CSV table of C-alpha atoms in Angstrom, one decimal:
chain,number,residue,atom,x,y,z
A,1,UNK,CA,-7.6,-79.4,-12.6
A,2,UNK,CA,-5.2,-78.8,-15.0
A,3,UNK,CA,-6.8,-78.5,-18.7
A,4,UNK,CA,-5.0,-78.9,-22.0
A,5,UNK,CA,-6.2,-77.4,-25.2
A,6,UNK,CA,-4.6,-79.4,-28.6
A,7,UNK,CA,-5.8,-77.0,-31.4
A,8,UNK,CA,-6.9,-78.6,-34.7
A,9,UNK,CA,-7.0,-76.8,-38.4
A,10,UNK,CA,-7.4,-78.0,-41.8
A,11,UNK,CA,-4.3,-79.9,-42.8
A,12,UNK,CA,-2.7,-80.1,-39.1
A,13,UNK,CA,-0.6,-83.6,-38.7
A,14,UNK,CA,-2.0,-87.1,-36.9
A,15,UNK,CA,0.7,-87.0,-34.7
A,16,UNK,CA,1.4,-84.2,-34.0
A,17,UNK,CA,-1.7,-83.6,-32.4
A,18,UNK,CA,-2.5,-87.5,-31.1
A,19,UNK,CA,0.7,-88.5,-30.1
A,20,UNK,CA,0.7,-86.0,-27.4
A,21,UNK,CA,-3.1,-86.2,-26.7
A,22,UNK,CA,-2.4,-90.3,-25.5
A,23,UNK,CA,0.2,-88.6,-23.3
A,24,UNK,CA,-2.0,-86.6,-21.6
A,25,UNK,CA,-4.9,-88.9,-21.5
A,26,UNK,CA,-2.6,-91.8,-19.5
A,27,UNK,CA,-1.4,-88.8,-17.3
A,28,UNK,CA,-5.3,-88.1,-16.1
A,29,UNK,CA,-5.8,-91.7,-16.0
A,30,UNK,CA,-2.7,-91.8,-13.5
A,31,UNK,CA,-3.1,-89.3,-11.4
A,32,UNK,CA,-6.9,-89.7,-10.8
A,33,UNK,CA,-8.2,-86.9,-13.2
A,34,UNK,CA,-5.9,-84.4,-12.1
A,35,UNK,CA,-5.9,-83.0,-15.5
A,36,UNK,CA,-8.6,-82.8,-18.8
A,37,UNK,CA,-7.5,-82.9,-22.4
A,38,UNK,CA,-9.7,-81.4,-25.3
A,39,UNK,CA,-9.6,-81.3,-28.8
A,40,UNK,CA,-10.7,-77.8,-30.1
A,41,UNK,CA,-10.3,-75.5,-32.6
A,42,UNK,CA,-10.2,-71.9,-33.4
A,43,UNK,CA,-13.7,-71.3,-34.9
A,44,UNK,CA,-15.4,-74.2,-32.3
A,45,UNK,CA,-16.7,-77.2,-32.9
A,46,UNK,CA,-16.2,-79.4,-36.0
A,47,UNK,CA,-15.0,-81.9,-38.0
A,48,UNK,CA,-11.0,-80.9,-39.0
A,49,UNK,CA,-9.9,-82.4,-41.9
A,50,UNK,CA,-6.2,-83.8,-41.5
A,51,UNK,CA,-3.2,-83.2,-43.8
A,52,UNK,CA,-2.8,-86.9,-44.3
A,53,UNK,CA,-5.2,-88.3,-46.6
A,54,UNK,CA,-7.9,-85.8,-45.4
A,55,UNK,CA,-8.8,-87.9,-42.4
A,56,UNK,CA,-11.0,-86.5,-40.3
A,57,UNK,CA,-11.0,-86.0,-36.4
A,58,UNK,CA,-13.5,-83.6,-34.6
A,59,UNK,CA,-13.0,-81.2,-32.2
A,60,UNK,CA,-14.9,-80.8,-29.2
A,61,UNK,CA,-14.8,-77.4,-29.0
A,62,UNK,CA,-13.5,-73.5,-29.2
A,63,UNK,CA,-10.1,-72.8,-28.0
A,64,UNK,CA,-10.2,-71.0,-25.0
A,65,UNK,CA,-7.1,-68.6,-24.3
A,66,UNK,CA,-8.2,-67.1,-21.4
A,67,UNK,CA,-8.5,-70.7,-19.5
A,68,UNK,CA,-5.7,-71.4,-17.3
A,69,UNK,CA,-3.1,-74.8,-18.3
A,70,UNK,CA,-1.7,-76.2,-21.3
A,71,UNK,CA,-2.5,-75.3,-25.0
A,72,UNK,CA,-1.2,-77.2,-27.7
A,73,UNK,CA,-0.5,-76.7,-31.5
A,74,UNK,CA,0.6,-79.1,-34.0
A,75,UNK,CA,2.3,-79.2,-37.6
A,76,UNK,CA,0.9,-79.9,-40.6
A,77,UNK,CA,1.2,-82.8,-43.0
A,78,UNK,CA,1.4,-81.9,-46.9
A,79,UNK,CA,3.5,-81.9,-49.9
A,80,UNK,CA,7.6,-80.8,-48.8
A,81,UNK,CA,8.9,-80.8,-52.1
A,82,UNK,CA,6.7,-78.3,-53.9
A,83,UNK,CA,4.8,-74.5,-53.6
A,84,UNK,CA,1.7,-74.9,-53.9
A,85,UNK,CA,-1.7,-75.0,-51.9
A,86,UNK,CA,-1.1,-78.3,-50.5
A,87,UNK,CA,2.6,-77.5,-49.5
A,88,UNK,CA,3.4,-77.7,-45.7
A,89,UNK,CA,4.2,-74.0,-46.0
A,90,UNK,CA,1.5,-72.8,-47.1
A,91,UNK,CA,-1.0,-74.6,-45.0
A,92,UNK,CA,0.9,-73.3,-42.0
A,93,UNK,CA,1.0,-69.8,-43.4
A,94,UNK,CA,-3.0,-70.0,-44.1
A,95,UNK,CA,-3.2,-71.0,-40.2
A,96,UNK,CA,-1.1,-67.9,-39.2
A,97,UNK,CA,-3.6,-66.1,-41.2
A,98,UNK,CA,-6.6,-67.1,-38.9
A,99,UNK,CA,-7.6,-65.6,-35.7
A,100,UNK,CA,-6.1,-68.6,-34.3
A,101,UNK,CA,-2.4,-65.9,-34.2
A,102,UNK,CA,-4.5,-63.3,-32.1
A,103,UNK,CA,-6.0,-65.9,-30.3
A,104,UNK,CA,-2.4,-67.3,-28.9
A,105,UNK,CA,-1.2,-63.9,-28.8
A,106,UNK,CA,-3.7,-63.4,-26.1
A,107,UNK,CA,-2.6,-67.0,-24.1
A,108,UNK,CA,1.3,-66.3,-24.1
A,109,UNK,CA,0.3,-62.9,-22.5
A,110,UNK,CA,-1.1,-64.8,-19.8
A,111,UNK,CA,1.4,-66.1,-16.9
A,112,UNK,CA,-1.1,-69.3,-15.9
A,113,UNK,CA,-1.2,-70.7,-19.5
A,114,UNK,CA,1.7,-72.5,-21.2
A,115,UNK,CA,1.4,-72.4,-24.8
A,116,UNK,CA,3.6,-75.2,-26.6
A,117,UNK,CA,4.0,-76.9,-29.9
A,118,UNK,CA,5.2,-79.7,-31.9
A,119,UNK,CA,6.8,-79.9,-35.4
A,120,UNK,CA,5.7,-77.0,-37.4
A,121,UNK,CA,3.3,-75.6,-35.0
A,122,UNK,CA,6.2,-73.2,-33.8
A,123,UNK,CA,6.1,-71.9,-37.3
A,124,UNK,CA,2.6,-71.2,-37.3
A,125,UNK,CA,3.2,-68.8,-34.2
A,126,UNK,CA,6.8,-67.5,-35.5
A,127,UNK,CA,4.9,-66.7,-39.4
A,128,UNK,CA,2.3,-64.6,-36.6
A,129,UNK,CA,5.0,-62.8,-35.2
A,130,UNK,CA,4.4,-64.3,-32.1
A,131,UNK,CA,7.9,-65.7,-31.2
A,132,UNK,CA,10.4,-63.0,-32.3
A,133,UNK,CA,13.3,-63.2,-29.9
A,134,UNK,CA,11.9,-65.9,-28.2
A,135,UNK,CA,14.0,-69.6,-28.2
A,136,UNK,CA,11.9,-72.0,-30.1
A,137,UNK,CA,12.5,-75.5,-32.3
A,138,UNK,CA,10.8,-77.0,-35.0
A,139,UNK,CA,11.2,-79.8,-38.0
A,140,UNK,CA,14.8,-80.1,-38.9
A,141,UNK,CA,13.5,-78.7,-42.3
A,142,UNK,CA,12.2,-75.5,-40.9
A,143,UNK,CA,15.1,-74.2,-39.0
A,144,UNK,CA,16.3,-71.9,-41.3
A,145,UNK,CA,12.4,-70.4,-41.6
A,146,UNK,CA,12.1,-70.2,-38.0
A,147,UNK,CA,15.2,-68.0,-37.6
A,148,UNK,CA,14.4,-65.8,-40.6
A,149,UNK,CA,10.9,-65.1,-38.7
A,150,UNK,CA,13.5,-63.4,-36.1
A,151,UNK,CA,12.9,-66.4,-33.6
A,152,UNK,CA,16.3,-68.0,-32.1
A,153,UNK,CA,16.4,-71.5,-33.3
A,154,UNK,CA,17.8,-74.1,-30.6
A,155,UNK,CA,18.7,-77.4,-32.0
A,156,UNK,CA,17.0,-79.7,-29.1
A,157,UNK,CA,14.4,-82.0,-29.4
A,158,UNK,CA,12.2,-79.9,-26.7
A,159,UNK,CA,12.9,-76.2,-25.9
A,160,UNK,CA,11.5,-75.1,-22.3
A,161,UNK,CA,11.4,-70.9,-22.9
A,162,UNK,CA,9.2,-70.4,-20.0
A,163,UNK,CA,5.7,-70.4,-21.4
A,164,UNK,CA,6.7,-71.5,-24.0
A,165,UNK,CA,7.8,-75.1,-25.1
A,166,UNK,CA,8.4,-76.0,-28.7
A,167,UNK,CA,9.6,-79.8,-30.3
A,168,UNK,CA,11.6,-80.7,-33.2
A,169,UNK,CA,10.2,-83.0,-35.5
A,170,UNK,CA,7.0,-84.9,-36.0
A,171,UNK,CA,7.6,-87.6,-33.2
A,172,UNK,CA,9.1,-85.0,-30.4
A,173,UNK,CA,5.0,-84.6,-29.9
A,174,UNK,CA,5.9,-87.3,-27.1
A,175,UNK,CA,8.6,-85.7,-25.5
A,176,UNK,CA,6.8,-82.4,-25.5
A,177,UNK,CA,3.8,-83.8,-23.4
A,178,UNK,CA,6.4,-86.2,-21.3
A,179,UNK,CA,8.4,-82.6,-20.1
A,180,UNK,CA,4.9,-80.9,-19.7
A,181,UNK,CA,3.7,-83.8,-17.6
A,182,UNK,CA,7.0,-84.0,-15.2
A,183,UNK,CA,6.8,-79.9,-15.6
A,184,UNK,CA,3.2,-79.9,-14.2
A,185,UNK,CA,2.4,-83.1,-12.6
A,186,UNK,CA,5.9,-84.5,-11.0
A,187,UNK,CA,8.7,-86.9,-12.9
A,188,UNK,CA,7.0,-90.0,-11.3
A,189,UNK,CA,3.6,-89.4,-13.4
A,190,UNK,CA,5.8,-88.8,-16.3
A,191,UNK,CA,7.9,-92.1,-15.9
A,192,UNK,CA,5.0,-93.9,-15.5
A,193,UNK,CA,3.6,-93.2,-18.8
A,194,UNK,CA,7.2,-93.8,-20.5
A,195,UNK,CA,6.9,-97.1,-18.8
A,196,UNK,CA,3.1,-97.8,-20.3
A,197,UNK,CA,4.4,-96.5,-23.6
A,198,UNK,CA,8.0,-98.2,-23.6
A,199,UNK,CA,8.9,-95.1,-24.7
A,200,UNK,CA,11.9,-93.3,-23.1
A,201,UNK,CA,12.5,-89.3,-24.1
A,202,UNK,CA,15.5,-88.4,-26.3
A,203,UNK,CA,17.8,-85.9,-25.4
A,204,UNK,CA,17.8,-83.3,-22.9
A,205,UNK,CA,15.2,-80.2,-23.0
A,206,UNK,CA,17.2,-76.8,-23.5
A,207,UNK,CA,16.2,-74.4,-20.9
A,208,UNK,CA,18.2,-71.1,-20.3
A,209,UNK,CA,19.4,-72.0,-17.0
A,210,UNK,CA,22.9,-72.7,-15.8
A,211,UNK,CA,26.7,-71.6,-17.4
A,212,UNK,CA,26.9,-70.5,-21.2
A,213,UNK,CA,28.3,-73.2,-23.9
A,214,UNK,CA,31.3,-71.2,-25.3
A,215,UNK,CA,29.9,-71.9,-28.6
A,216,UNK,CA,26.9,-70.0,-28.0
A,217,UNK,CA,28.7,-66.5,-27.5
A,218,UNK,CA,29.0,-64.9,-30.6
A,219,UNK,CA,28.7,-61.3,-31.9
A,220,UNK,CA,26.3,-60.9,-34.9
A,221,UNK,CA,28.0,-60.1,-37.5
A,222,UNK,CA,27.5,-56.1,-38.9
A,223,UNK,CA,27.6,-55.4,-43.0
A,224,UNK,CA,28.3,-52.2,-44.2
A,225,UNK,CA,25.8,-50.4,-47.1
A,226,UNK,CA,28.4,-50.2,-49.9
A,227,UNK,CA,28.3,-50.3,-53.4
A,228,UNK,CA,31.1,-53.3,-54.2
A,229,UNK,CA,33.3,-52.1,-57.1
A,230,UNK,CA,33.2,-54.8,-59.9
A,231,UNK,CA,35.6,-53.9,-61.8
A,232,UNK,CA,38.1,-57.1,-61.7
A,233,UNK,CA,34.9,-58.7,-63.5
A,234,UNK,CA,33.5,-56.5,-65.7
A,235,UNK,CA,34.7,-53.5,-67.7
A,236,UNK,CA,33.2,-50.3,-65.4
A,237,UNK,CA,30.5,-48.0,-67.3
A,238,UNK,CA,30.1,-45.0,-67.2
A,239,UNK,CA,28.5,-43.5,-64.3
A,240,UNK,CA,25.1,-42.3,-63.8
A,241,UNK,CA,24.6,-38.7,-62.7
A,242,UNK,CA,21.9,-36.5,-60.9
A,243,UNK,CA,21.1,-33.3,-61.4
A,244,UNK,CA,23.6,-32.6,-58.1
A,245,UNK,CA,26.4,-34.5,-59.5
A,246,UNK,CA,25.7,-37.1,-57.2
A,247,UNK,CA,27.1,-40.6,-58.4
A,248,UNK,CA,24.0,-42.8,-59.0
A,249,UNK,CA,23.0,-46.6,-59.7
A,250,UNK,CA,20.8,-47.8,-62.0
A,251,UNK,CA,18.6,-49.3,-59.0
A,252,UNK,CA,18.0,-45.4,-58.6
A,253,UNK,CA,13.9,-44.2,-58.2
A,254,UNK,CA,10.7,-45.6,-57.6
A,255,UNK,CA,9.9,-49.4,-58.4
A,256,UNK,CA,6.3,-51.2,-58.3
A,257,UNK,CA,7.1,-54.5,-57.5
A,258,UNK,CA,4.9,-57.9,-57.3
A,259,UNK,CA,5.8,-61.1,-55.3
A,260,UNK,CA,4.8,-64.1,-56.1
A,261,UNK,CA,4.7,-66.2,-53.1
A,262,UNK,CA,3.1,-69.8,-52.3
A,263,UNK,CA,0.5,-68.2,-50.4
A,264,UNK,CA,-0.3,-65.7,-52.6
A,265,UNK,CA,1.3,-62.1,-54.6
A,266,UNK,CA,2.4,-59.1,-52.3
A,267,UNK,CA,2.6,-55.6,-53.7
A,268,UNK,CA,5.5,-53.8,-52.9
A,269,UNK,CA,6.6,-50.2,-53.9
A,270,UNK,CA,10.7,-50.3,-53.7
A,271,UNK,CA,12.2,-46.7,-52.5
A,272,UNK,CA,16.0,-47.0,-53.8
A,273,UNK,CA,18.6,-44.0,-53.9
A,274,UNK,CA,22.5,-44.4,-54.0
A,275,UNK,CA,24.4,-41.2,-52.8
A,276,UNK,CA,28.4,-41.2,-53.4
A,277,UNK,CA,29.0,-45.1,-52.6
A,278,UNK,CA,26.3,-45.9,-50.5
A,279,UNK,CA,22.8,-47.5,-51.2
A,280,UNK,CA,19.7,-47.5,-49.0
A,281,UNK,CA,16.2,-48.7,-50.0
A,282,UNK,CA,12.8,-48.4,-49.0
A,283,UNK,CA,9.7,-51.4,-48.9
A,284,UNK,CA,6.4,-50.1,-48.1
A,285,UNK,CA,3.6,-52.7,-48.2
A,286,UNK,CA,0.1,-51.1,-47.4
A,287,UNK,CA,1.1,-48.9,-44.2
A,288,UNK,CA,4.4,-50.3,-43.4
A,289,UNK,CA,7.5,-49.3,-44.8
A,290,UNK,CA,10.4,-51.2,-43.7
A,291,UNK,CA,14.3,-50.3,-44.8
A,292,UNK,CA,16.4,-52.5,-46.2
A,293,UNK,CA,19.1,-54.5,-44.7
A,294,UNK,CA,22.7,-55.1,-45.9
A,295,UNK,CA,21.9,-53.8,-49.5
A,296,UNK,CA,24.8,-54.5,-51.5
A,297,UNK,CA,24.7,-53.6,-55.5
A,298,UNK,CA,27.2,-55.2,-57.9
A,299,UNK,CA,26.9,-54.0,-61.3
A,300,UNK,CA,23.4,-54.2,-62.5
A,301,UNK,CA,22.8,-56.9,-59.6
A,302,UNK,CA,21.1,-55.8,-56.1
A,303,UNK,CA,20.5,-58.0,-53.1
A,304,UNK,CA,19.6,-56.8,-49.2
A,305,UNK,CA,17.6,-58.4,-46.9
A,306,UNK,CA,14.2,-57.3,-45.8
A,307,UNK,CA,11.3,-58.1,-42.8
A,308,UNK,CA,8.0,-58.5,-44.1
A,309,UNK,CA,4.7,-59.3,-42.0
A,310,UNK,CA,2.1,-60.0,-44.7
A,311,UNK,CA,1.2,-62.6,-46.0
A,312,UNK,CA,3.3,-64.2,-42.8
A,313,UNK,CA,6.4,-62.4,-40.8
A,314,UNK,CA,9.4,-63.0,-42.3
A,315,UNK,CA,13.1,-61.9,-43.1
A,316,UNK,CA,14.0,-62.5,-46.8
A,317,UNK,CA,17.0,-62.0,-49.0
A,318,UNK,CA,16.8,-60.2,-52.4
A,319,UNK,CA,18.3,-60.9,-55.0
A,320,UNK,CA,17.8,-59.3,-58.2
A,321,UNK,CA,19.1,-58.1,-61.4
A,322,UNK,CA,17.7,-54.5,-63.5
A,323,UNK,CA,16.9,-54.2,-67.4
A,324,UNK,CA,16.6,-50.9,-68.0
A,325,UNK,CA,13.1,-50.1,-66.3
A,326,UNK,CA,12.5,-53.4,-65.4
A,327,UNK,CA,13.4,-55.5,-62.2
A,328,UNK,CA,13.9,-59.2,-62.1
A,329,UNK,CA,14.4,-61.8,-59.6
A,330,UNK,CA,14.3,-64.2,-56.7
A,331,UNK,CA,13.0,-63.3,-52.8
A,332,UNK,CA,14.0,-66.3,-50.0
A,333,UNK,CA,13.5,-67.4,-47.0
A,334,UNK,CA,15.5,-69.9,-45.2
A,335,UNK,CA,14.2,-73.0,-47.3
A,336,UNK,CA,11.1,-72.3,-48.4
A,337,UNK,CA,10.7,-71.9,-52.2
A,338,UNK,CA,12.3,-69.0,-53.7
A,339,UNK,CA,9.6,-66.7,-54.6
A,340,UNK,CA,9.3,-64.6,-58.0
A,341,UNK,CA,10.1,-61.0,-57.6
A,342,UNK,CA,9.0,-58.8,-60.7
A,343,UNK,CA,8.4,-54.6,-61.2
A,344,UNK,CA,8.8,-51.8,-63.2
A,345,UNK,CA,10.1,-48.2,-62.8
A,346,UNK,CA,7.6,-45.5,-61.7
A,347,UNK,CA,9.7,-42.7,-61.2
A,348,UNK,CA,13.5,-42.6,-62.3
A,349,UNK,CA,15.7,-39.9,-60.4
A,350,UNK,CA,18.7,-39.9,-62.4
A,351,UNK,CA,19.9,-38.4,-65.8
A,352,UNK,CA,22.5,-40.4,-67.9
């Protein structure tokens, strides 16, 4: 017997979760039990409260990765035009930040489980680091995210990677469970229920099978480290210099720098030095120390791009601006809320 897990956390979406959960309940009905559906969550069994309205649904039980079929995670439902605690983001970052991420991290090691999601639920496992490299879709609005996570965004409504099978927006939760049922149980199951539902799938599901679109073979693009001359806008000042005579910036030396993100600050300690043209910076967070990406500086302006795993996994882009010992600016990802970046100088390492 086939069994599918749908997980359930605080805030996850109605239909997210229930439109697929019908799917799979007419599938057993048709084809005499041959698979079981459960409602569970991370932590076991309980009432979950719902992102709409707080509505309740309980869960039967504890997700089980280890259990061989189908396991299931949804969006969320909150506020998508602000930052705070009841914003879509941050309910799906306060998921990532459960043991629900090592608990899927454990399933999509198995080669007997398929682990798919709906909506934002392919955010929750990108934000994990669970999906880097890996083909995935989500909402419309959370394509840019997803790729800055280091996932590869496909713009289908259902995205077959192997064990993994993701679905764009909010209603793609029935052409999910459709493709898993003709995936699983045969095309004539799964056109049964279409017919039951009068519902007929959208689109084709993107699998990596079969020639390469033209459009799809492209070379990432490589920036160079340099320090852009800005001299056609602004009068140049004098240079800063080292001890060495090395040309420096005044980015130059150790900077303790806060974040203020929707799901809460991050403490960063910034590592920056600029040796004759050339800038290259330092993040260390805790234990990790990450370099920076494509750090350009113009004038008293800096911005590079940087991966960070805490409080989620993401790639942001940095922009910000120096006043003497203090640092001022904005940290993005994709189109989430730009989040405050403030600091001060620790330790300077160059001499006007």
């Amino acid at each position: 017997m086939l069994t599918v897990q749908i997980v359930l956390f605080d805030g996850f979406d109605l239909l997210d979760a229930l439109a697929p959960y019908e799917v799979f309940c007419a599938a057993a009905m048709m084809s005499n039990d041959a698979l079981e559906v459960k409602l569970v969550t991370a932590e076991g069994a309980r009432a979950v409260a719902s992102g709409t309205q707080g509505l309740p649904i309980e869960a039967a039980g504890k997700l089980d990765p280890n259990r061989a079929g189908i396991i299931l995670v949804p969006g969320a439902a909150g506020d998508v035009e602000s930052d705070g605690p009841d914003s879509v983001p941050a309910i799906l970052a306060r998921t990532a930040n459960t043991k629900l991420t090592g608990m899927i991290r454990e399933a999509l090691g198995r080669k007997d489980i398929i682990v798919s999601t709906v909506c934002g639920g392919s955010l929750v496992l990108a934000m994990g680091g669970l999906l880097e490299g890996r083909r995935a879709v989500t909402h419309h609005l959370g394509m840019e995210v997803l790729g800055a996570t280091g996932v590869l965004p496909v713009k289908a409504r259902v995205v077959d990677d192997g064990n993994l099978v993701s679905g764009g927006g909010v209603t793609s939760g029935l052409d999910v469970a459709l493709h898993l049922v003709e995936r699983e149980l045969g095309p004539r199951i799964a056109h049964a229920i279409e017919e039951l539902f009068e519902y007929e799938r959208r689109g084709i599901a993107w699998r990596a099978q079969g020639m390469v679109p033209n459009s799809e073979k492209t070379e990432t693009d490589k920036e160079s480290n340099l320090v852009l001359s800005t001299e056609a806008v602004n009068p140049p000042s004098p240079p800063l210099q080292n001890t060495s005579g090395h040309t420096e910036s005044v980015f130059d030396g150790e900077w303790d720098v806060t974040i203020a993100t929707p799901v809460g600050k991050m403490d960063v300690k910034l590592s920056i030095a600029t040796s004759h043209g050339e800038v290259r910076g330092t993040a260390t967070q805790g234990d990790e120390t990450v370099k920076f990406m494509s750090p350009v500086i113009q004038g008293n302006k800096l911005t590079w791009s940087q991966q960070v795993t805490k409080p989620m996994r993401l790639n942001l882009k940095f922009d910000v601006t120096v006043d003497g010992d203090e640092l001022h600016g904005t940290a993005k990802a994709g189109v989430l809320p730009a989040s405050r970046v403030a600091g001060k100088r620790l330790k300077s390492t160059f001499q006007q």
